[in-house]
């Protein structure tokens, strides 16, 4: 997003709904089959949006649904034995080509573009239960009331605040009943505070050993001194590496939770040169004070570069 879009999101969350903030549900992305990641999308990884992944009617990851440390929750969509039934474009121009009135509906809708508006409907229900919730309260409420779906998935872990987290699913599958019930008695959070720091290590990232084989990690640390409870973390990464898709980037919080920001994929040259901001939703309830660590691996040979600069904002 360009500066005007960012300003619009800031304005919406700061001034919308009488100062309580607009809620922006955002599709997490459908590129998983092409090794895409939701954190490569500057809208989905924004602190001002709610990034939504998709799961099937069996509660497992929809094959197209992109993972990401920025995913807050997932919601039912297509990809299993059932898709989503909804209204369609009229006549023969929609999903359902039947020209009769029955063709104005479809049972084959899907994608994270289906999961996201489902979440938007739940958000409306939550706000009906408690119109005084701020946009920050709603994000926290969703995280605390989500259901841990696909519990045997290997990516499930627990952050230092005791909350289950998964790059594919966020905090779990949205639970409309639980979220609405919790909204009625929710105590609003206080005024938002933040802390930030940066480092400029100009550190080389050892080249990958071969095709798809990662080299030794380049590691840099940043110290934050403010003791604040985390809601969202932004990591801005700048590198002169000549092919950003080679890089595997992970950040470890002071309390030991690891978040994967980027993995080996088909990148497009040195897109990190001017800096890219990643989002992390996985650290809700942890504390910001302490040592933050970034680990960067090059997972393909020939292209090389340095960690020029990186920063943390919590």
Coordinates of C-alpha atoms in Angstrom, one line a residue, residues 16-272:
X16 CA -13.9 5.6 12.6
X17 CA -16.9 4.6 14.7
X18 CA -16.6 7.7 16.8
X19 CA -12.9 7.0 17.6
X20 CA -13.3 3.3 18.4
X21 CA -12.0 2.4 15.0
X22 CA -13.1 0.7 11.8
X23 CA -12.6 -3.1 11.5
X24 CA -10.9 -4.2 8.3
X25 CA -11.2 -8.0 7.6
X26 CA -8.7 -8.9 4.9
X27 CA -8.3 -12.0 2.7
X28 CA -5.0 -13.7 3.7
X29 CA -4.3 -14.8 0.1
X30 CA -4.8 -17.9 -2.2
X31 CA -1.3 -18.5 -3.4
X32 CA -0.1 -21.3 -1.1
X33 CA 0.2 -23.7 -4.0
X34 CA 2.8 -21.3 -5.4
X35 CA 4.7 -21.0 -2.1
X36 CA 3.2 -17.6 -1.5
X37 CA 2.9 -16.2 2.0
X38 CA 0.4 -13.8 3.4
X39 CA 3.2 -11.7 4.9
X40 CA 4.3 -10.8 1.4
X41 CA 1.1 -8.8 1.1
X42 CA 1.3 -5.3 2.5
X43 CA -2.4 -5.1 3.2
X44 CA -2.8 -8.4 4.8
X45 CA 0.2 -7.9 7.1
X46 CA -0.8 -4.4 8.3
X47 CA -1.4 -3.9 12.0
X48 CA -4.7 -2.2 11.0
X49 CA -6.3 -5.2 9.3
X50 CA -7.5 -8.7 10.4
X51 CA -5.8 -11.2 8.1
X52 CA -8.0 -14.3 7.5
X53 CA -6.9 -17.7 6.3
X54 CA -9.3 -20.4 4.9
X55 CA -10.1 -23.9 6.2
X56 CA -12.2 -26.6 4.7
X57 CA -15.5 -28.1 6.0
X58 CA -13.2 -30.7 7.7
X59 CA -11.4 -27.9 9.6
X60 CA -8.0 -28.4 7.8
X61 CA -6.1 -25.9 5.7
X62 CA -7.6 -25.1 2.3
X63 CA -4.8 -26.0 -0.1
X64 CA -4.7 -22.5 -1.6
X65 CA -4.7 -20.7 1.8
X66 CA -1.5 -18.8 2.5
X67 CA 0.2 -19.2 5.8
X68 CA 1.8 -16.2 7.6
X69 CA 2.9 -14.9 11.0
X70 CA 0.4 -12.1 10.3
X71 CA -2.7 -14.4 10.2
X72 CA -5.0 -13.8 13.1
X73 CA -7.8 -16.4 12.5
X74 CA -9.1 -18.7 9.9
X75 CA -12.7 -19.3 8.7
X76 CA -14.6 -21.9 6.8
X77 CA -14.3 -21.8 3.0
X78 CA -13.9 -24.1 0.0
X79 CA -11.2 -26.7 -0.6
X80 CA -12.9 -29.8 1.0
X81 CA -15.9 -31.8 0.0
X82 CA -18.1 -28.7 0.4
X83 CA -17.8 -25.0 -0.7
X84 CA -19.7 -22.0 0.4
X85 CA -23.3 -21.4 -0.6
X86 CA -24.2 -17.7 -1.2
X87 CA -25.9 -15.3 -3.5
X88 CA -24.4 -15.1 -7.0
X89 CA -24.4 -12.6 -9.9
X90 CA -27.7 -12.8 -11.7
X91 CA -28.2 -14.7 -15.0
X92 CA -25.4 -16.5 -16.6
X93 CA -22.5 -14.2 -15.6
X94 CA -22.0 -15.7 -12.1
X95 CA -20.5 -18.9 -10.8
X96 CA -23.8 -20.6 -11.5
X97 CA -24.6 -20.4 -15.3
X98 CA -28.3 -21.4 -14.9
X99 CA -30.3 -18.5 -16.4
X100 CA -33.3 -19.2 -14.2
X101 CA -33.8 -17.5 -10.8
X102 CA -32.2 -20.6 -9.1
X103 CA -29.0 -19.6 -10.9
X104 CA -28.8 -16.5 -8.7
X105 CA -27.2 -18.6 -6.0
X106 CA -24.1 -20.8 -5.9
X107 CA -22.7 -23.5 -3.7
X108 CA -19.2 -23.4 -5.2
X109 CA -17.9 -20.1 -3.8
X110 CA -14.6 -20.1 -1.9
X111 CA -11.1 -18.8 -1.3
X112 CA -9.9 -16.5 1.4
X113 CA -12.1 -13.9 -0.3
X114 CA -15.0 -16.0 1.0
X115 CA -13.4 -16.6 4.5
X116 CA -12.8 -12.9 5.0
X117 CA -16.4 -11.7 4.6
X118 CA -17.6 -14.5 6.8
X119 CA -15.4 -13.0 9.5
X120 CA -16.8 -9.6 8.7
X121 CA -20.2 -10.9 9.4
X122 CA -19.0 -12.2 12.8
X123 CA -17.4 -8.8 13.5
X124 CA -20.8 -7.2 12.9
X125 CA -22.4 -9.6 15.4
X126 CA -19.7 -8.9 18.0
X127 CA -20.2 -5.2 17.7
X128 CA -23.9 -5.6 18.0
X129 CA -23.3 -7.4 21.3
X130 CA -20.9 -4.6 22.5
X131 CA -20.7 -1.4 20.3
X132 CA -18.1 0.1 22.7
X133 CA -15.3 -2.3 21.6
X134 CA -12.4 -0.7 19.9
X135 CA -10.7 -2.2 16.8
X136 CA -7.9 -3.4 19.1
X137 CA -10.3 -5.0 21.5
X138 CA -12.0 -6.9 18.7
X139 CA -8.7 -8.3 17.4
X140 CA -7.7 -9.5 20.9
X141 CA -11.2 -10.9 21.5
X142 CA -11.0 -13.0 18.3
X143 CA -7.6 -14.4 19.2
X144 CA -8.8 -15.4 22.7
X145 CA -12.0 -17.0 21.5
X146 CA -10.8 -18.8 18.4
X147 CA -11.1 -22.6 18.3
X148 CA -8.0 -24.7 17.8
X149 CA -8.8 -26.5 14.6
X150 CA -6.8 -29.4 13.0
X151 CA -5.1 -29.9 16.4
X152 CA -2.7 -32.6 15.2
X153 CA -1.1 -30.2 12.6
X154 CA 2.7 -30.0 13.3
X155 CA 2.9 -26.2 13.2
X156 CA 0.8 -25.7 16.4
X157 CA 2.8 -24.4 19.2
X158 CA 2.1 -22.1 22.3
X159 CA 3.4 -18.6 22.7
X160 CA 4.9 -17.5 26.0
X161 CA 1.5 -16.1 27.1
X162 CA 0.0 -19.6 26.8
X163 CA -2.0 -19.0 23.6
X164 CA -2.0 -21.6 20.8
X165 CA -0.5 -20.3 17.5
X166 CA -0.1 -21.6 14.0
X167 CA 1.2 -20.0 10.8
X168 CA -1.6 -21.6 8.8
X169 CA -4.4 -20.9 11.1
X170 CA -3.5 -18.0 13.4
X171 CA -5.1 -18.5 16.8
X172 CA -7.6 -20.9 15.3
X173 CA -10.9 -21.0 13.5
X174 CA -13.2 -18.1 14.3
X175 CA -16.0 -19.0 16.8
X176 CA -18.9 -16.7 16.3
X177 CA -20.8 -17.9 19.4
X178 CA -17.8 -17.6 21.7
X179 CA -16.7 -14.3 20.3
X180 CA -20.2 -12.8 20.7
X181 CA -20.6 -14.1 24.3
X182 CA -17.2 -12.8 25.3
X183 CA -17.9 -9.4 23.7
X184 CA -20.8 -8.7 26.1
X185 CA -18.5 -8.8 29.2
X186 CA -15.2 -7.6 27.6
X187 CA -13.2 -5.0 29.4
X188 CA -11.7 -2.5 27.0
X189 CA -7.9 -2.3 26.7
X190 CA -6.2 0.9 27.7
X191 CA -4.5 3.5 25.5
X192 CA -2.1 2.0 23.0
X193 CA 1.6 2.4 23.6
X194 CA 4.5 1.3 21.5
X195 CA 8.2 0.7 21.6
X196 CA 10.7 0.5 18.7
X197 CA 14.4 0.1 18.0
X198 CA 16.6 -0.7 15.0
X199 CA 20.0 -2.1 14.1
X200 CA 22.3 -1.7 11.1
X201 CA 24.5 -4.7 11.2
X202 CA 25.6 -4.6 7.5
X203 CA 26.1 -8.3 8.0
X204 CA 26.7 -10.7 5.1
X205 CA 24.2 -13.6 4.8
X206 CA 26.2 -16.8 3.9
X207 CA 25.3 -18.1 0.5
X208 CA 23.1 -21.1 0.2
X209 CA 24.9 -24.4 -0.1
X210 CA 22.9 -25.6 -3.2
X211 CA 19.5 -25.6 -4.8
X212 CA 17.1 -25.3 -1.9
X213 CA 19.7 -26.0 0.8
X214 CA 20.1 -23.2 3.3
X215 CA 23.4 -21.9 4.4
X216 CA 24.4 -20.8 8.0
X217 CA 22.1 -18.2 9.5
X218 CA 23.2 -14.6 9.8
X219 CA 22.0 -13.4 13.2
X220 CA 21.4 -9.9 14.6
X221 CA 19.8 -8.7 17.8
X222 CA 17.8 -5.7 19.0
X223 CA 17.1 -4.7 22.6
X224 CA 13.8 -3.2 23.7
X225 CA 13.6 -1.7 27.2
X226 CA 9.9 -0.9 27.5
X227 CA 7.8 -3.5 29.4
X228 CA 4.6 -3.5 27.4
X229 CA 2.1 -6.2 26.6
X230 CA 2.3 -7.1 22.9
X231 CA -0.7 -6.9 20.6
X232 CA 1.1 -6.7 17.2
X233 CA 4.7 -6.5 16.1
X234 CA 6.1 -4.9 12.9
X235 CA 9.5 -6.0 11.6
X236 CA 11.1 -3.9 8.8
X237 CA 13.9 -5.6 7.0
X238 CA 16.3 -4.1 4.5
X239 CA 18.8 -6.0 2.5
X240 CA 20.8 -5.6 -0.7
X241 CA 20.5 -9.4 -1.4
X242 CA 20.1 -9.8 -5.2
X243 CA 17.2 -12.3 -5.0
X244 CA 14.8 -11.9 -2.0
X245 CA 13.1 -15.2 -2.7
X246 CA 16.2 -17.1 -1.5
X247 CA 15.9 -15.8 2.0
X248 CA 14.4 -17.6 5.0
X249 CA 13.7 -14.9 7.7
X250 CA 12.7 -15.7 11.3
X251 CA 12.3 -13.5 14.3
X252 CA 12.5 -14.8 17.9
X253 CA 10.8 -12.8 20.7
X254 CA 12.5 -12.1 24.0
X255 CA 10.3 -14.9 25.5
X256 CA 11.4 -17.4 22.9
X257 CA 8.6 -17.6 20.4
X258 CA 9.8 -18.0 16.8
X259 CA 7.8 -16.4 13.9
X260 CA 8.6 -17.2 10.2
X261 CA 8.4 -14.1 8.1
X262 CA 9.7 -15.4 4.8
X263 CA 10.7 -18.7 3.3
X264 CA 12.3 -19.9 0.0
X265 CA 10.0 -18.9 -2.9
X266 CA 10.0 -17.4 -6.3
X267 CA 10.9 -13.8 -5.4
X268 CA 11.5 -11.0 -7.9
X269 CA 15.0 -9.6 -7.4
X270 CA 16.1 -7.3 -4.6
X271 CA 12.7 -6.3 -3.3
X272 CA 14.0 -5.9 0.2

